[in-house]
XYZ file of N, CA, C and O in Angstrom:
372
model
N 10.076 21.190 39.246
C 9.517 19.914 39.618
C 10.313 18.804 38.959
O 10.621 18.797 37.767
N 10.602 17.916 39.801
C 11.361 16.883 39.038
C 10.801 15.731 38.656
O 10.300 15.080 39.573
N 10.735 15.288 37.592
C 10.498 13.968 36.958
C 11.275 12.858 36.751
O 12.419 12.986 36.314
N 10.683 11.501 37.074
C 11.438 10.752 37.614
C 10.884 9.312 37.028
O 9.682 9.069 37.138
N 11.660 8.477 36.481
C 11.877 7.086 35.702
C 12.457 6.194 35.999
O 13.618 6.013 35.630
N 11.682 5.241 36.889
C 12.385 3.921 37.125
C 12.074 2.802 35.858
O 11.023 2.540 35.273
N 13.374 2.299 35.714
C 13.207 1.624 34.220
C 13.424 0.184 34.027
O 12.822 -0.233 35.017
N 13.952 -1.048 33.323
C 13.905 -2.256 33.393
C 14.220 -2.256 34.996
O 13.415 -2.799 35.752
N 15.273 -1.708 35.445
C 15.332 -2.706 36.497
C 15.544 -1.682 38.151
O 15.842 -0.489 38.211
N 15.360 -2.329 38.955
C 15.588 -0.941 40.451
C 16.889 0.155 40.302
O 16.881 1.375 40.469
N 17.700 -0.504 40.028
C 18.774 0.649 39.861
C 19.078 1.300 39.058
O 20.241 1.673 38.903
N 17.685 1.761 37.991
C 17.488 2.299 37.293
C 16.906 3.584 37.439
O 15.747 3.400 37.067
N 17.014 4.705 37.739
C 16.471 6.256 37.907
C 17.002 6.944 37.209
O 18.228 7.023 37.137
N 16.021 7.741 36.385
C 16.533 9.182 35.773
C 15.294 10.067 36.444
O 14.085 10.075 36.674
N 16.533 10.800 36.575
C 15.338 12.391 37.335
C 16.254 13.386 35.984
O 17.399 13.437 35.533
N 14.816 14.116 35.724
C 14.850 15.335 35.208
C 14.337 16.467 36.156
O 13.652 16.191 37.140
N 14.701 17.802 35.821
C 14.476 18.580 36.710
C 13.774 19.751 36.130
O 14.556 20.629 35.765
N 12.157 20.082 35.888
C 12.100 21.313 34.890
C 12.505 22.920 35.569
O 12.732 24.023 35.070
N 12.468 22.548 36.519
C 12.887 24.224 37.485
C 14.598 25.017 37.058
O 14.912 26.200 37.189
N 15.558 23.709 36.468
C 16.548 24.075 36.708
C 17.196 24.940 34.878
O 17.112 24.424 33.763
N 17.317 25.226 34.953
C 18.383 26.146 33.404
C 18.347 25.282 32.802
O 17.488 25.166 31.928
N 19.516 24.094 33.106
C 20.253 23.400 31.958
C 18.688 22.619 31.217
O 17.703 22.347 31.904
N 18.801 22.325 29.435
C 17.784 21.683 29.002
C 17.449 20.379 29.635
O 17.964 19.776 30.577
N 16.505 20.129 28.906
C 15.535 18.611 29.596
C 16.386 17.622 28.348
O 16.372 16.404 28.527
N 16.940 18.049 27.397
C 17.375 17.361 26.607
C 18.670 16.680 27.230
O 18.982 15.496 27.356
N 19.332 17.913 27.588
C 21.128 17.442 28.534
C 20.687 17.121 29.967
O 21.593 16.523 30.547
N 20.037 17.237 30.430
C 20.029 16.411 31.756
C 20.091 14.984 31.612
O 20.913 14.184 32.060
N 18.626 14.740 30.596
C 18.123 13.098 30.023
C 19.724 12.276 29.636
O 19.957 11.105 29.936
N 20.673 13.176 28.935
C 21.437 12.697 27.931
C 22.450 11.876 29.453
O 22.872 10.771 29.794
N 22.411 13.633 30.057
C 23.698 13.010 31.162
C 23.357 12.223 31.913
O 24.188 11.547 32.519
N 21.981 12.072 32.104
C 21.496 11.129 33.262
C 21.582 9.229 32.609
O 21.529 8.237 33.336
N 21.711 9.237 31.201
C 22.013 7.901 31.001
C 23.101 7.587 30.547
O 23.230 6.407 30.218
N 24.195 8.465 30.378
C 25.226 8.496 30.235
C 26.049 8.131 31.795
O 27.115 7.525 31.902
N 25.327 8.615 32.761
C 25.721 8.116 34.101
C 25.324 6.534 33.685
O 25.931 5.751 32.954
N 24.593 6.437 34.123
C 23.531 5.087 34.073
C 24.201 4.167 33.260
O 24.286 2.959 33.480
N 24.821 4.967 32.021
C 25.727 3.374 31.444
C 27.161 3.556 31.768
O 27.760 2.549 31.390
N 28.100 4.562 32.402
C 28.971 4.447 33.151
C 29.004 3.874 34.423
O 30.038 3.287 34.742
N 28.025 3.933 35.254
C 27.838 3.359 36.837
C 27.667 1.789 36.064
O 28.148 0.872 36.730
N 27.289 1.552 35.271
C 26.666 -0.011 34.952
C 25.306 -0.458 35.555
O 24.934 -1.557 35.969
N 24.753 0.611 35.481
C 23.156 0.383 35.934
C 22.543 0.069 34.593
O 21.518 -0.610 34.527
N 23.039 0.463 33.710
C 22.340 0.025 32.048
C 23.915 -0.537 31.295
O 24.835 -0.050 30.638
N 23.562 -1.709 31.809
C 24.706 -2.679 31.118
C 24.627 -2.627 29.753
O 23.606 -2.242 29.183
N 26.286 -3.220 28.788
C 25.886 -3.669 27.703
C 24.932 -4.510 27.514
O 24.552 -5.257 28.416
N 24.293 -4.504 26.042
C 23.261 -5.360 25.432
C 22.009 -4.435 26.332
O 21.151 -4.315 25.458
N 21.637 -3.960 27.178
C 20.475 -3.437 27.665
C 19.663 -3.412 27.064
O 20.099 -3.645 25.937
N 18.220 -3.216 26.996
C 17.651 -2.358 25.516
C 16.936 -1.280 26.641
O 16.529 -1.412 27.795
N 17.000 -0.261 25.772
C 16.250 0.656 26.368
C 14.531 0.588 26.095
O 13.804 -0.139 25.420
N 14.392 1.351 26.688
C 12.839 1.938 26.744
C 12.359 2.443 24.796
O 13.024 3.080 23.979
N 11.361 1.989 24.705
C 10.966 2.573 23.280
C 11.129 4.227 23.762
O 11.127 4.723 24.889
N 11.300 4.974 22.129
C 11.270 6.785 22.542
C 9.405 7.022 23.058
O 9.185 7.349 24.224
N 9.027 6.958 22.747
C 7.463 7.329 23.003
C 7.142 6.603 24.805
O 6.707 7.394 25.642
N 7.419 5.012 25.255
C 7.024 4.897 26.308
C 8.405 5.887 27.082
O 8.063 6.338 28.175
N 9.385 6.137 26.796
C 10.293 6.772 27.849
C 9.671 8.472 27.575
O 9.925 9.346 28.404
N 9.008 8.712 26.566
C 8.536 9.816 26.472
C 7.671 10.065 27.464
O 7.906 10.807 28.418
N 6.554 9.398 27.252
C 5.760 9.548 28.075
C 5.573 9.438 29.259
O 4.823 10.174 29.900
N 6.449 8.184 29.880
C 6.921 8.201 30.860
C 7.257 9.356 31.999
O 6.865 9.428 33.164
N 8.366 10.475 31.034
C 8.829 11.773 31.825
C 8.283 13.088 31.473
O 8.657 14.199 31.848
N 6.871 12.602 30.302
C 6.233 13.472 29.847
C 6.909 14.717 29.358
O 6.667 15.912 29.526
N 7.768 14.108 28.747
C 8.351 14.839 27.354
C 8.126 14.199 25.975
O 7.891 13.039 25.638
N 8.288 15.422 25.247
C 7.937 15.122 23.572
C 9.078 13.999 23.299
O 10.202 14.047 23.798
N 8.498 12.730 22.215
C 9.181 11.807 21.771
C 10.382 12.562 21.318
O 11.402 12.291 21.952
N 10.527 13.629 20.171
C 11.498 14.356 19.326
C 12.699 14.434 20.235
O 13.820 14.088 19.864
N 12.317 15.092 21.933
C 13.903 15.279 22.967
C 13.937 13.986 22.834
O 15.055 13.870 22.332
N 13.457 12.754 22.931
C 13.711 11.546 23.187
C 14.416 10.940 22.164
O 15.548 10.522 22.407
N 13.911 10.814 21.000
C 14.990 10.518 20.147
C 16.312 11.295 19.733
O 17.313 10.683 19.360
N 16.247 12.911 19.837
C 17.361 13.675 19.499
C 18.182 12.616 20.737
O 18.703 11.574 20.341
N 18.232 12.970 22.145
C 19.390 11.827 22.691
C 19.271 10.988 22.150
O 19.943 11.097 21.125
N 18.610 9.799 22.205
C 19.053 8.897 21.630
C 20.460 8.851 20.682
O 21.530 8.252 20.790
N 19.789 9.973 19.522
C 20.350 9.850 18.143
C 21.915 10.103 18.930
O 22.914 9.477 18.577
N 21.922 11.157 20.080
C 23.417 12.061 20.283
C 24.331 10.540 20.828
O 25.438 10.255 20.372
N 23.513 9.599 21.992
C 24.138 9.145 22.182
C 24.657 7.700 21.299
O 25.681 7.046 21.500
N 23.772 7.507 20.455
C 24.573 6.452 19.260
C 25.947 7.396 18.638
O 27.103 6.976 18.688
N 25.687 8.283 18.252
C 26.761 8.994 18.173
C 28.018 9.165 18.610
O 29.102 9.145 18.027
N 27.639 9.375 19.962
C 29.067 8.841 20.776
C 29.216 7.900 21.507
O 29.841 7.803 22.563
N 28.304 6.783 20.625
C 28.894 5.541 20.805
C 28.582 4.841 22.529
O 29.507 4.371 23.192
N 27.547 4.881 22.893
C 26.981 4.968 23.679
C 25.969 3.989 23.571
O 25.749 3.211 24.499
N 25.163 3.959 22.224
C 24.021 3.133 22.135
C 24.273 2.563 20.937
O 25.300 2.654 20.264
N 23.155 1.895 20.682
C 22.817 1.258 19.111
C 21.659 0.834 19.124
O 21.042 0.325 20.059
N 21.203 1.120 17.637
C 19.915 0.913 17.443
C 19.598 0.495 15.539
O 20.140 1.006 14.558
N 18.670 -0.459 15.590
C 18.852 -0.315 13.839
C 16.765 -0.399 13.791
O 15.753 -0.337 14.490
N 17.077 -0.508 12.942
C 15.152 0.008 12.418
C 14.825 -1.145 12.688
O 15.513 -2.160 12.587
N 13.254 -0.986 13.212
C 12.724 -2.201 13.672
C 13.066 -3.280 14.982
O 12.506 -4.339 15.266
N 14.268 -2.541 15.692
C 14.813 -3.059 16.624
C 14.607 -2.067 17.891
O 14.107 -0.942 17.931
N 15.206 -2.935 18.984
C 15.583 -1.913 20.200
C 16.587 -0.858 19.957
O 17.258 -0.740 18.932
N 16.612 -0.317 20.709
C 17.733 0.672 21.143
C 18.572 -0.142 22.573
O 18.116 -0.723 23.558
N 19.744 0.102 22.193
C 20.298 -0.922 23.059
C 21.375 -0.325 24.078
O 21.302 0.903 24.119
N 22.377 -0.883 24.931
C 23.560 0.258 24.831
C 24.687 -1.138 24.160
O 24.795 -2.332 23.879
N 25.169 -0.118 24.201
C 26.635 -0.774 23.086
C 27.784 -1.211 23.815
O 28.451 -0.482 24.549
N 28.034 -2.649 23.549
C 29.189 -3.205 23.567
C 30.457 -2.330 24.207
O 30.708 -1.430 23.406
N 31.112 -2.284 25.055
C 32.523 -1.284 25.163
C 32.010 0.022 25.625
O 32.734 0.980 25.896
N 30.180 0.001 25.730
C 30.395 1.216 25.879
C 31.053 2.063 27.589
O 31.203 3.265 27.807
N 31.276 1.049 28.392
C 31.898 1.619 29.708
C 33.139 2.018 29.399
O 33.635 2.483 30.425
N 33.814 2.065 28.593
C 35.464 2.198 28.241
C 35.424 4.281 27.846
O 36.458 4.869 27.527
């Protein structure tokens, strides 16, 4: 069954898929990793808090922040305490 997130703005969709193998963690990851390559989640964006995007696709906050965390990592996002989660500057390059 697939689960599905329209987000700030229309050209915004992530579908997850629970029927399929690959985790709910790497789908989420690749599906906004598209999303900020296509430029559907521009720099400066902010994302979704982890808990409303959690709940949203009715997954546990924890997959929600582990991406998160992967994609600050590779530089993808940014986020500092007390703030949004954002995507990052350069990150289409």
């Amino acid at each position: 069954m697939a689960i599905e997130w329209a987000g700030t703005g229309p050209e915004l969709l992530l579908s997850l898929d629970r029927s399929r193998s690959e985790p709910l963690r790497s789908q989420l990851e690749r599906e906004l990793r598209e999303a900020i390559r296509l430029g559907r989640l521009p720099p400066g964006e902010r994302l979704p808090s982890s808990r409303a995007l959690a709940s949203e696709l009715g997954i546990s906050r924890g997959l929600v922040l582990e991406c998160y965390t992967q994609l600050q990592a590779e530089g993808f996002l940014t986020a500092r305490s007390g703030s949004a989660t954002r995507v990052t500057a350069g990150a289409l390059t």
